[in-house]
Amino acid sequence: MLAAGTVIHVREGHEIFAEGMPTDSFYKVLGGVVRVCRFLGDGRRQIEAFHVPGEVFGFEIDAERNLSAEAVNDCTLVCYRRRSVEQMAQKDQAVSRQLLHHVLQNLKQAQDHALLLGRRGAVEKVAAFLLAWSRHGTDRRDFTLAMTRQDIADYLGLTIETVSRSLTQMERDGVIGIPNTRAIHLSNVATLEKLAA
Amino acid sequence: MLAAGTVIHVREGHEIFAEGMPTDSFYKVLGGVVRVCRFLGDGRRQIEAFHVPGEVFGFEIDAERNLSAEAVNDCTLVCYRRRSVEQMAQKDQAVSRQLLHHVLQNLKQAQDHALLLGRRGAVEKVAAFLLAWSRHGTDRRDFTLAMTRQDIADYLGLTIETVSRSLTQMERDGVIGIPNTRAIHLSNVATLEKLAA
DNA sequence: CGCTTAATTGATCAGGGTCAATCGTGGTGG
DNA sequence: CCACCACGATTGACCCTGATCAATTAAGCG
């Protein structure tokens, strides 16, 4: 594909890279889900993005990483050495284009995320999150969340309690079903889309 | 620089491109400030980024734009045709690398922005904004804001009133001075940095 | 079958939004 | 030249959403 990389496995909760490390590689997700995040001085954590199979992450412009990445669940990744890919890109136009494509993908994600964080209420955020996540799996209406409520909260800039309340409210309103903590059923996509504004 | 583009001038408040238009070009700022933003169904607006001279903006992965761009004040820009740059990049590795560099720059901005929008209080946001903006001008401690309070509010996910209150509070606390609406003086950078957390 | 960790639920509080009035400032025309 | 106007910014009063604190329930796991 992009270039020859090495396949690695990362166990749930373990670190892939951390803030301050040299930016000498990036990754493609083969299996599992990855969260890319940043930590503020106090305990606060902001999740910048979740990455699912097929996506590439770990691009940074600086020599030192500003972000950390962790495995949300057990992951299989391909790790590409930055320098060797840059060398390949030097010769092979296709690699160069691929690279740009993936970075643009990341940019779009980041922009959509900023929109989500900006001017939106709690239910709006959670609804938008569910809709976005529903597009990743095979079944648009029944899927399981790879991440905890805390992850969702840190992604949406909310507290775990508010996420929980938003979900149960949507369930009471018959918009979604929550068969178990990690499973979601979209009973009424139309209203969910309305809620997501 | 990147490739031959055409220089254009855009008057304050005027549109550079809008959501829904084909993504057939991108721009470099020579003079002035640009805001890139998105509009929600109701009146709400989210400013994704401000761009200052030297920066490049208008990259999108989709064929149709998801964002709009407007001139915060009178602007001088270079407009690059996407197709011709891609052709150049095909032949010239340097162009290709430049392109990647600028997109990565945009990505970093978007990520920092998301962090700002996420888990932060109003004063924290405004303080961080002032610090970031102070780095653009020549004088780190005295500078003028190119944008209105509304712009700042829409960038930070706050209301105009809250931005105003945060500013006057910082002024009362002797952290900043506000000689006039558009001018800012940083009297106490250390505490400002504390406020920005 | 306890023990630990995640999630839900409830009660209270505060930060920021909303509504509304006032103040400035720059531009225009008499 | 100055009065008036329009628009942006500030300030105040009040309210509401989501955070906080705390207790309870649920779910894995040894």
mmCIF file of N, CA and C in Angstrom, chain B residues 33-141:
data_model
loop_
_atom_site.group_PDB
_atom_site.id
_atom_site.type_symbol
_atom_site.label_atom_id
_atom_site.label_comp_id
_atom_site.label_asym_id
_atom_site.label_seq_id
_atom_site.Cartn_x
_atom_site.Cartn_y
_atom_site.Cartn_z
ATOM 1 N N VAL B 33 -6.064 39.446 7.142
ATOM 2 C CA VAL B 33 -6.420 38.261 7.924
ATOM 3 C C VAL B 33 -7.686 37.633 7.341
ATOM 4 N N VAL B 34 -7.699 36.321 7.300
ATOM 5 C CA VAL B 34 -8.824 35.575 6.737
ATOM 6 C C VAL B 34 -9.450 34.729 7.829
ATOM 7 N N ARG B 35 -10.767 34.612 7.806
ATOM 8 C CA ARG B 35 -11.411 33.660 8.703
ATOM 9 C C ARG B 35 -12.046 32.557 7.868
ATOM 10 N N VAL B 36 -11.854 31.328 8.364
ATOM 11 C CA VAL B 36 -12.441 30.163 7.710
ATOM 12 C C VAL B 36 -13.520 29.658 8.647
ATOM 13 N N CYS B 37 -14.732 29.505 8.152
ATOM 14 C CA CYS B 37 -15.814 29.176 9.071
ATOM 15 C C CYS B 37 -16.892 28.313 8.462
ATOM 16 N N ARG B 38 -17.807 27.932 9.327
ATOM 17 C CA ARG B 38 -18.907 27.070 8.952
ATOM 18 C C ARG B 38 -20.177 27.612 9.596
ATOM 19 N N PHE B 39 -21.287 27.432 8.929
ATOM 20 C CA PHE B 39 -22.545 27.925 9.474
ATOM 21 C C PHE B 39 -23.466 26.761 9.804
ATOM 22 N N LEU B 40 -24.078 26.830 10.976
ATOM 23 C CA LEU B 40 -25.074 25.814 11.337
ATOM 24 C C LEU B 40 -26.438 26.272 10.846
ATOM 25 N N GLY B 41 -27.352 25.317 10.755
ATOM 26 C CA GLY B 41 -28.708 25.598 10.288
ATOM 27 C C GLY B 41 -29.254 26.930 10.801
ATOM 28 N N ASP B 42 -29.369 27.067 12.114
ATOM 29 C CA ASP B 42 -29.769 28.343 12.677
ATOM 30 C C ASP B 42 -28.617 29.330 12.477
ATOM 31 N N GLY B 43 -28.698 30.500 13.070
ATOM 32 C CA GLY B 43 -27.697 31.513 12.773
ATOM 33 C C GLY B 43 -26.264 31.170 13.191
ATOM 34 N N ARG B 44 -26.096 30.147 14.035
ATOM 35 C CA ARG B 44 -24.787 29.911 14.629
ATOM 36 C C ARG B 44 -23.643 29.789 13.622
ATOM 37 N N ARG B 45 -22.521 30.359 13.995
ATOM 38 C CA ARG B 45 -21.350 30.312 13.141
ATOM 39 C C ARG B 45 -20.172 29.795 13.944
ATOM 40 N N GLN B 46 -19.392 28.924 13.376
ATOM 41 C CA GLN B 46 -18.170 28.483 14.037
ATOM 42 C C GLN B 46 -16.994 28.878 13.177
ATOM 43 N N ILE B 47 -16.107 29.690 13.721
ATOM 44 C CA ILE B 47 -14.889 30.022 12.985
ATOM 45 C C ILE B 47 -13.861 28.942 13.270
ATOM 46 N N GLU B 48 -13.369 28.315 12.223
ATOM 47 C CA GLU B 48 -12.427 27.205 12.379
ATOM 48 C C GLU B 48 -11.014 27.727 12.572
ATOM 49 N N ALA B 49 -10.682 28.805 11.888
ATOM 50 C CA ALA B 49 -9.322 29.318 11.981
ATOM 51 C C ALA B 49 -9.238 30.740 11.443
ATOM 52 N N PHE B 50 -8.285 31.473 11.977
ATOM 53 C CA PHE B 50 -7.877 32.746 11.380
ATOM 54 C C PHE B 50 -6.550 32.497 10.678
ATOM 55 N N HIS B 51 -6.390 33.084 9.520
ATOM 56 C CA HIS B 51 -5.118 32.912 8.805
ATOM 57 C C HIS B 51 -4.452 34.248 8.570
ATOM 58 N N VAL B 52 -3.163 34.279 8.857
ATOM 59 C CA VAL B 52 -2.384 35.516 8.759
ATOM 60 C C VAL B 52 -1.349 35.374 7.632
ATOM 61 N N PRO B 53 -0.709 36.476 7.263
ATOM 62 C CA PRO B 53 0.257 36.435 6.155
ATOM 63 C C PRO B 53 1.278 35.310 6.305
ATOM 64 N N GLY B 54 1.514 34.626 5.226
ATOM 65 C CA GLY B 54 2.447 33.506 5.212
ATOM 66 C C GLY B 54 1.728 32.169 5.262
ATOM 67 N N GLU B 55 0.506 32.181 5.782
ATOM 68 C CA GLU B 55 -0.213 30.915 5.894
ATOM 69 C C GLU B 55 -0.986 30.592 4.620
ATOM 70 N N VAL B 56 -1.244 29.306 4.470
ATOM 71 C CA VAL B 56 -1.982 28.821 3.313
ATOM 72 C C VAL B 56 -3.262 28.174 3.814
ATOM 73 N N PHE B 57 -4.350 28.398 3.132
ATOM 74 C CA PHE B 57 -5.620 27.836 3.581
ATOM 75 C C PHE B 57 -6.468 27.444 2.380
ATOM 76 N N GLY B 58 -7.547 26.711 2.662
ATOM 77 C CA GLY B 58 -8.486 26.337 1.618
ATOM 78 C C GLY B 58 -8.338 24.901 1.148
ATOM 79 N N PHE B 59 -7.524 24.111 1.877
ATOM 80 C CA PHE B 59 -7.397 22.705 1.536
ATOM 81 C C PHE B 59 -8.635 21.949 1.984
ATOM 82 N N GLU B 60 -9.154 21.100 1.132
ATOM 83 C CA GLU B 60 -10.220 20.200 1.555
ATOM 84 C C GLU B 60 -10.096 18.908 0.783
ATOM 85 N N ILE B 61 -10.547 17.856 1.402
ATOM 86 C CA ILE B 61 -10.429 16.558 0.747
ATOM 87 C C ILE B 61 -11.584 16.330 -0.205
ATOM 88 N N ASP B 62 -12.731 16.923 0.093
ATOM 89 C CA ASP B 62 -13.907 16.705 -0.741
ATOM 90 C C ASP B 62 -13.897 17.637 -1.955
ATOM 91 N N ALA B 63 -14.622 17.223 -2.971
ATOM 92 C CA ALA B 63 -14.700 18.023 -4.188
ATOM 93 C C ALA B 63 -15.526 19.287 -3.956
ATOM 94 N N GLU B 64 -16.457 19.204 -3.011
ATOM 95 C CA GLU B 64 -17.230 20.397 -2.638
ATOM 96 C C GLU B 64 -16.752 20.908 -1.297
ATOM 97 N N ARG B 65 -16.677 22.196 -1.159
ATOM 98 C CA ARG B 65 -16.188 22.786 0.082
ATOM 99 C C ARG B 65 -17.189 22.582 1.215
ATOM 100 N N ASN B 66 -16.642 22.308 2.404
ATOM 101 C CA ASN B 66 -17.449 22.222 3.617
ATOM 102 C C ASN B 66 -17.363 23.510 4.401
ATOM 103 N N LEU B 67 -16.423 24.367 4.008
ATOM 104 C CA LEU B 67 -16.159 25.573 4.771
ATOM 105 C C LEU B 67 -16.283 26.800 3.882
ATOM 106 N N SER B 68 -16.443 27.933 4.538
ATOM 107 C CA SER B 68 -16.396 29.200 3.831
ATOM 108 C C SER B 68 -15.177 29.972 4.294
ATOM 109 N N ALA B 69 -14.763 30.931 3.501
ATOM 110 C CA ALA B 69 -13.671 31.811 3.921
ATOM 111 C C ALA B 69 -14.041 33.246 3.588
ATOM 112 N N GLU B 70 -13.739 34.137 4.510
ATOM 113 C CA GLU B 70 -14.054 35.547 4.314
ATOM 114 C C GLU B 70 -12.879 36.397 4.765
ATOM 115 N N ALA B 71 -12.806 37.593 4.233
ATOM 116 C CA ALA B 71 -11.745 38.516 4.615
ATOM 117 C C ALA B 71 -12.146 39.233 5.901
ATOM 118 N N VAL B 72 -11.335 39.092 6.937
ATOM 119 C CA VAL B 72 -11.594 39.798 8.189
ATOM 120 C C VAL B 72 -11.361 41.296 7.970
ATOM 121 N N ASN B 73 -10.318 41.608 7.235
ATOM 122 C CA ASN B 73 -10.061 42.983 6.779
ATOM 123 C C ASN B 73 -9.560 42.895 5.333
ATOM 124 N N ASP B 74 -9.254 44.004 4.739
ATOM 125 C CA ASP B 74 -8.818 43.975 3.341
ATOM 126 C C ASP B 74 -7.609 43.046 3.190
ATOM 127 N N CYS B 75 -7.683 42.177 2.230
ATOM 128 C CA CYS B 75 -6.685 41.117 2.097
ATOM 129 C C CYS B 75 -6.029 41.099 0.726
ATOM 130 N N THR B 76 -4.791 40.668 0.721
ATOM 131 C CA THR B 76 -4.113 40.342 -0.525
ATOM 132 C C THR B 76 -3.760 38.863 -0.467
ATOM 133 N N LEU B 77 -4.180 38.129 -1.481
ATOM 134 C CA LEU B 77 -3.996 36.683 -1.467
ATOM 135 C C LEU B 77 -3.375 36.223 -2.779
ATOM 136 N N VAL B 78 -2.741 35.071 -2.736
ATOM 137 C CA VAL B 78 -2.391 34.397 -3.977
ATOM 138 C C VAL B 78 -3.309 33.203 -4.106
ATOM 139 N N CYS B 79 -3.917 33.099 -5.249
ATOM 140 C CA CYS B 79 -4.830 31.989 -5.506
ATOM 141 C C CYS B 79 -4.144 30.968 -6.395
ATOM 142 N N TYR B 80 -4.084 29.725 -5.915
ATOM 143 C CA TYR B 80 -3.478 28.647 -6.691
ATOM 144 C C TYR B 80 -4.560 27.720 -7.209
ATOM 145 N N ARG B 81 -4.478 27.406 -8.461
ATOM 146 C CA ARG B 81 -5.395 26.406 -9.027
ATOM 147 C C ARG B 81 -4.952 25.037 -8.534
ATOM 148 N N ARG B 82 -5.905 24.307 -8.020
ATOM 149 C CA ARG B 82 -5.596 23.009 -7.461
ATOM 150 C C ARG B 82 -4.975 22.072 -8.509
ATOM 151 N N ARG B 83 -5.599 22.022 -9.676
ATOM 152 C CA ARG B 83 -5.148 21.071 -10.691
ATOM 153 C C ARG B 83 -3.723 21.358 -11.157
ATOM 154 N N SER B 84 -3.445 22.624 -11.363
ATOM 155 C CA SER B 84 -2.103 22.924 -11.872
ATOM 156 C C SER B 84 -1.047 22.643 -10.818
ATOM 157 N N VAL B 85 -1.398 22.873 -9.531
ATOM 158 C CA VAL B 85 -0.434 22.563 -8.488
ATOM 159 C C VAL B 85 -0.213 21.055 -8.402
ATOM 160 N N GLU B 86 -1.304 20.310 -8.557
ATOM 161 C CA GLU B 86 -1.159 18.851 -8.516
ATOM 162 C C GLU B 86 -0.283 18.361 -9.654
ATOM 163 N N GLN B 87 -0.439 19.006 -10.799
ATOM 164 C CA GLN B 87 0.417 18.642 -11.927
ATOM 165 C C GLN B 87 1.871 18.962 -11.632
ATOM 166 N N MET B 88 2.085 20.152 -11.050
ATOM 167 C CA MET B 88 3.447 20.532 -10.705
ATOM 168 C C MET B 88 4.032 19.554 -9.694
ATOM 169 N N ALA B 89 3.206 19.228 -8.706
ATOM 170 C CA ALA B 89 3.660 18.323 -7.649
ATOM 171 C C ALA B 89 4.072 16.984 -8.253
ATOM 172 N N GLN B 90 3.361 16.627 -9.335
ATOM 173 C CA GLN B 90 3.657 15.374 -10.028
ATOM 174 C C GLN B 90 5.113 15.341 -10.474
ATOM 175 N N LYS B 91 5.567 16.483 -10.940
ATOM 176 C CA LYS B 91 6.930 16.534 -11.480
ATOM 177 C C LYS B 91 7.932 16.972 -10.429
ATOM 178 N N ASP B 92 7.530 17.957 -9.656
ATOM 179 C CA ASP B 92 8.493 18.583 -8.754
ATOM 180 C C ASP B 92 8.273 18.146 -7.301
ATOM 181 N N GLN B 93 9.223 17.428 -6.795
ATOM 182 C CA GLN B 93 9.123 16.935 -5.422
ATOM 183 C C GLN B 93 9.024 18.063 -4.404
ATOM 184 N N ALA B 94 9.704 19.162 -4.668
ATOM 185 C CA ALA B 94 9.717 20.267 -3.719
ATOM 186 C C ALA B 94 8.305 20.812 -3.515
ATOM 187 N N VAL B 95 7.578 20.940 -4.607
ATOM 188 C CA VAL B 95 6.202 21.424 -4.530
ATOM 189 C C VAL B 95 5.378 20.474 -3.662
ATOM 190 N N SER B 96 5.568 19.220 -3.914
ATOM 191 C CA SER B 96 4.842 18.191 -3.186
ATOM 192 C C SER B 96 5.103 18.312 -1.684
ATOM 193 N N ARG B 97 6.356 18.535 -1.329
ATOM 194 C CA ARG B 97 6.707 18.631 0.077
ATOM 195 C C ARG B 97 6.134 19.891 0.714
ATOM 196 N N GLN B 98 6.229 20.985 -0.021
ATOM 197 C CA GLN B 98 5.636 22.247 0.425
ATOM 198 C C GLN B 98 4.163 22.069 0.762
ATOM 199 N N LEU B 99 3.481 21.445 -0.165
ATOM 200 C CA LEU B 99 2.051 21.214 -0.037
ATOM 201 C C LEU B 99 1.768 20.461 1.256
ATOM 202 N N LEU B 100 2.485 19.386 1.454
ATOM 203 C CA LEU B 100 2.302 18.572 2.638
ATOM 204 C C LEU B 100 2.566 19.402 3.890
ATOM 205 N N HIS B 101 3.604 20.186 3.834
ATOM 206 C CA HIS B 101 3.966 21.026 4.967
ATOM 207 C C HIS B 101 2.804 21.939 5.367
ATOM 208 N N HIS B 102 2.216 22.583 4.389
ATOM 209 C CA HIS B 102 1.134 23.519 4.678
ATOM 210 C C HIS B 102 -0.105 22.812 5.208
ATOM 211 N N VAL B 103 -0.386 21.656 4.684
ATOM 212 C CA VAL B 103 -1.549 20.912 5.173
ATOM 213 C C VAL B 103 -1.306 20.476 6.612
ATOM 214 N N LEU B 104 -0.089 20.054 6.904
ATOM 215 C CA LEU B 104 0.252 19.666 8.276
ATOM 216 C C LEU B 104 0.115 20.857 9.222
ATOM 217 N N GLN B 105 0.507 22.008 8.735
ATOM 218 C CA GLN B 105 0.361 23.237 9.514
ATOM 219 C C GLN B 105 -1.118 23.455 9.863
ATOM 220 N N ASN B 106 -1.952 23.317 8.865
ATOM 221 C CA ASN B 106 -3.397 23.450 9.068
ATOM 222 C C ASN B 106 -3.911 22.426 10.066
ATOM 223 N N LEU B 107 -3.404 21.218 9.960
ATOM 224 C CA LEU B 107 -3.837 20.158 10.854
ATOM 225 C C LEU B 107 -3.488 20.507 12.293
ATOM 226 N N LYS B 108 -2.282 20.973 12.484
ATOM 227 C CA LYS B 108 -1.855 21.354 13.828
ATOM 228 C C LYS B 108 -2.763 22.449 14.398
ATOM 229 N N GLN B 109 -3.022 23.438 13.583
ATOM 230 C CA GLN B 109 -3.917 24.525 13.999
ATOM 231 C C GLN B 109 -5.268 23.985 14.429
ATOM 232 N N ALA B 110 -5.812 23.107 13.615
ATOM 233 C CA ALA B 110 -7.142 22.567 13.897
ATOM 234 C C ALA B 110 -7.128 21.785 15.201
ATOM 235 N N GLN B 111 -6.051 21.053 15.453
ATOM 236 C CA GLN B 111 -5.971 20.260 16.678
ATOM 237 C C GLN B 111 -5.845 21.157 17.898
ATOM 238 N N ASP B 112 -5.013 22.179 17.789
ATOM 239 C CA ASP B 112 -4.883 23.124 18.895
ATOM 240 C C ASP B 112 -6.224 23.795 19.177
ATOM 241 N N HIS B 113 -6.935 24.077 18.114
ATOM 242 C CA HIS B 113 -8.227 24.721 18.250
ATOM 243 C C HIS B 113 -9.214 23.832 18.989
ATOM 244 N N ALA B 114 -9.199 22.559 18.618
ATOM 245 C CA ALA B 114 -10.104 21.616 19.275
ATOM 246 C C ALA B 114 -9.805 21.558 20.777
ATOM 247 N N LEU B 115 -8.534 21.579 21.102
ATOM 248 C CA LEU B 115 -8.143 21.562 22.510
ATOM 249 C C LEU B 115 -8.710 22.779 23.228
ATOM 250 N N LEU B 116 -8.604 23.912 22.556
ATOM 251 C CA LEU B 116 -9.080 25.164 23.130
ATOM 252 C C LEU B 116 -10.589 25.108 23.379
ATOM 253 N N LEU B 117 -11.310 24.533 22.434
ATOM 254 C CA LEU B 117 -12.769 24.496 22.526
ATOM 255 C C LEU B 117 -13.263 23.500 23.555
ATOM 256 N N GLY B 118 -12.449 22.479 23.794
ATOM 257 C CA GLY B 118 -12.909 21.387 24.624
ATOM 258 C C GLY B 118 -13.100 21.759 26.074
ATOM 259 N N ARG B 119 -12.142 21.423 26.870
ATOM 260 C CA ARG B 119 -12.329 21.493 28.313
ATOM 261 C C ARG B 119 -11.768 22.770 28.892
ATOM 262 N N ARG B 120 -12.343 23.893 28.565
ATOM 263 C CA ARG B 120 -11.776 25.124 29.094
ATOM 264 C C ARG B 120 -12.863 26.127 29.428
ATOM 265 N N GLY B 121 -12.591 26.916 30.480
ATOM 266 C CA GLY B 121 -13.494 27.986 30.863
ATOM 267 C C GLY B 121 -13.315 29.195 29.984
ATOM 268 N N ALA B 122 -14.210 30.176 30.142
ATOM 269 C CA ALA B 122 -14.231 31.336 29.271
ATOM 270 C C ALA B 122 -12.931 32.141 29.359
ATOM 271 N N VAL B 123 -12.512 32.466 30.577
ATOM 272 C CA VAL B 123 -11.306 33.274 30.734
ATOM 273 C C VAL B 123 -10.093 32.535 30.170
ATOM 274 N N GLU B 124 -10.032 31.261 30.446
ATOM 275 C CA GLU B 124 -8.980 30.407 29.909
ATOM 276 C C GLU B 124 -8.906 30.522 28.385
ATOM 277 N N LYS B 125 -10.058 30.421 27.747
ATOM 278 C CA LYS B 125 -10.102 30.491 26.288
ATOM 279 C C LYS B 125 -9.598 31.832 25.793
ATOM 280 N N VAL B 126 -10.128 32.903 26.377
ATOM 281 C CA VAL B 126 -9.763 34.237 25.905
ATOM 282 C C VAL B 126 -8.282 34.491 26.139
ATOM 283 N N ALA B 127 -7.781 34.094 27.295
ATOM 284 C CA ALA B 127 -6.356 34.272 27.598
ATOM 285 C C ALA B 127 -5.502 33.527 26.573
ATOM 286 N N ALA B 128 -5.861 32.289 26.298
ATOM 287 C CA ALA B 128 -5.108 31.493 25.329
ATOM 288 C C ALA B 128 -5.157 32.139 23.955
ATOM 289 N N PHE B 129 -6.317 32.674 23.619
ATOM 290 C CA PHE B 129 -6.461 33.329 22.321
ATOM 291 C C PHE B 129 -5.537 34.536 22.208
ATOM 292 N N LEU B 130 -5.516 35.359 23.233
ATOM 293 C CA LEU B 130 -4.665 36.549 23.217
ATOM 294 C C LEU B 130 -3.201 36.157 23.087
ATOM 295 N N LEU B 131 -2.794 35.162 23.841
ATOM 296 C CA LEU B 131 -1.398 34.720 23.783
ATOM 297 C C LEU B 131 -1.040 34.233 22.386
ATOM 298 N N ALA B 132 -1.936 33.438 21.814
ATOM 299 C CA ALA B 132 -1.677 32.916 20.477
ATOM 300 C C ALA B 132 -1.586 34.063 19.473
ATOM 301 N N TRP B 133 -2.511 34.988 19.581
ATOM 302 C CA TRP B 133 -2.535 36.090 18.634
ATOM 303 C C TRP B 133 -1.318 37.003 18.803
ATOM 304 N N SER B 134 -0.870 37.136 20.018
ATOM 305 C CA SER B 134 0.266 38.026 20.290
ATOM 306 C C SER B 134 1.524 37.552 19.562
ATOM 307 N N ARG B 135 1.591 36.286 19.234
ATOM 308 C CA ARG B 135 2.770 35.757 18.573
ATOM 309 C C ARG B 135 2.818 36.133 17.092
ATOM 310 N N HIS B 136 1.693 36.608 16.548
ATOM 311 C CA HIS B 136 1.657 36.891 15.114
ATOM 312 C C HIS B 136 2.309 38.207 14.756
ATOM 313 N N GLY B 137 2.050 39.232 15.568
ATOM 314 C CA GLY B 137 2.569 40.562 15.229
ATOM 315 C C GLY B 137 4.055 40.673 15.512
ATOM 316 N N THR B 138 4.588 41.853 15.318
ATOM 317 C CA THR B 138 6.010 42.069 15.584
ATOM 318 C C THR B 138 6.247 42.252 17.082
ATOM 319 N N ASP B 139 5.335 43.000 17.711
ATOM 320 C CA ASP B 139 5.484 43.254 19.142
ATOM 321 C C ASP B 139 4.619 42.294 19.943
ATOM 322 N N ARG B 140 5.287 41.530 20.781
ATOM 323 C CA ARG B 140 4.612 40.481 21.527
ATOM 324 C C ARG B 140 3.658 41.041 22.582
ATOM 325 N N ARG B 141 3.911 42.287 23.033
ATOM 326 C CA ARG B 141 3.157 42.789 24.175
ATOM 327 C C ARG B 141 2.137 43.861 23.807
#
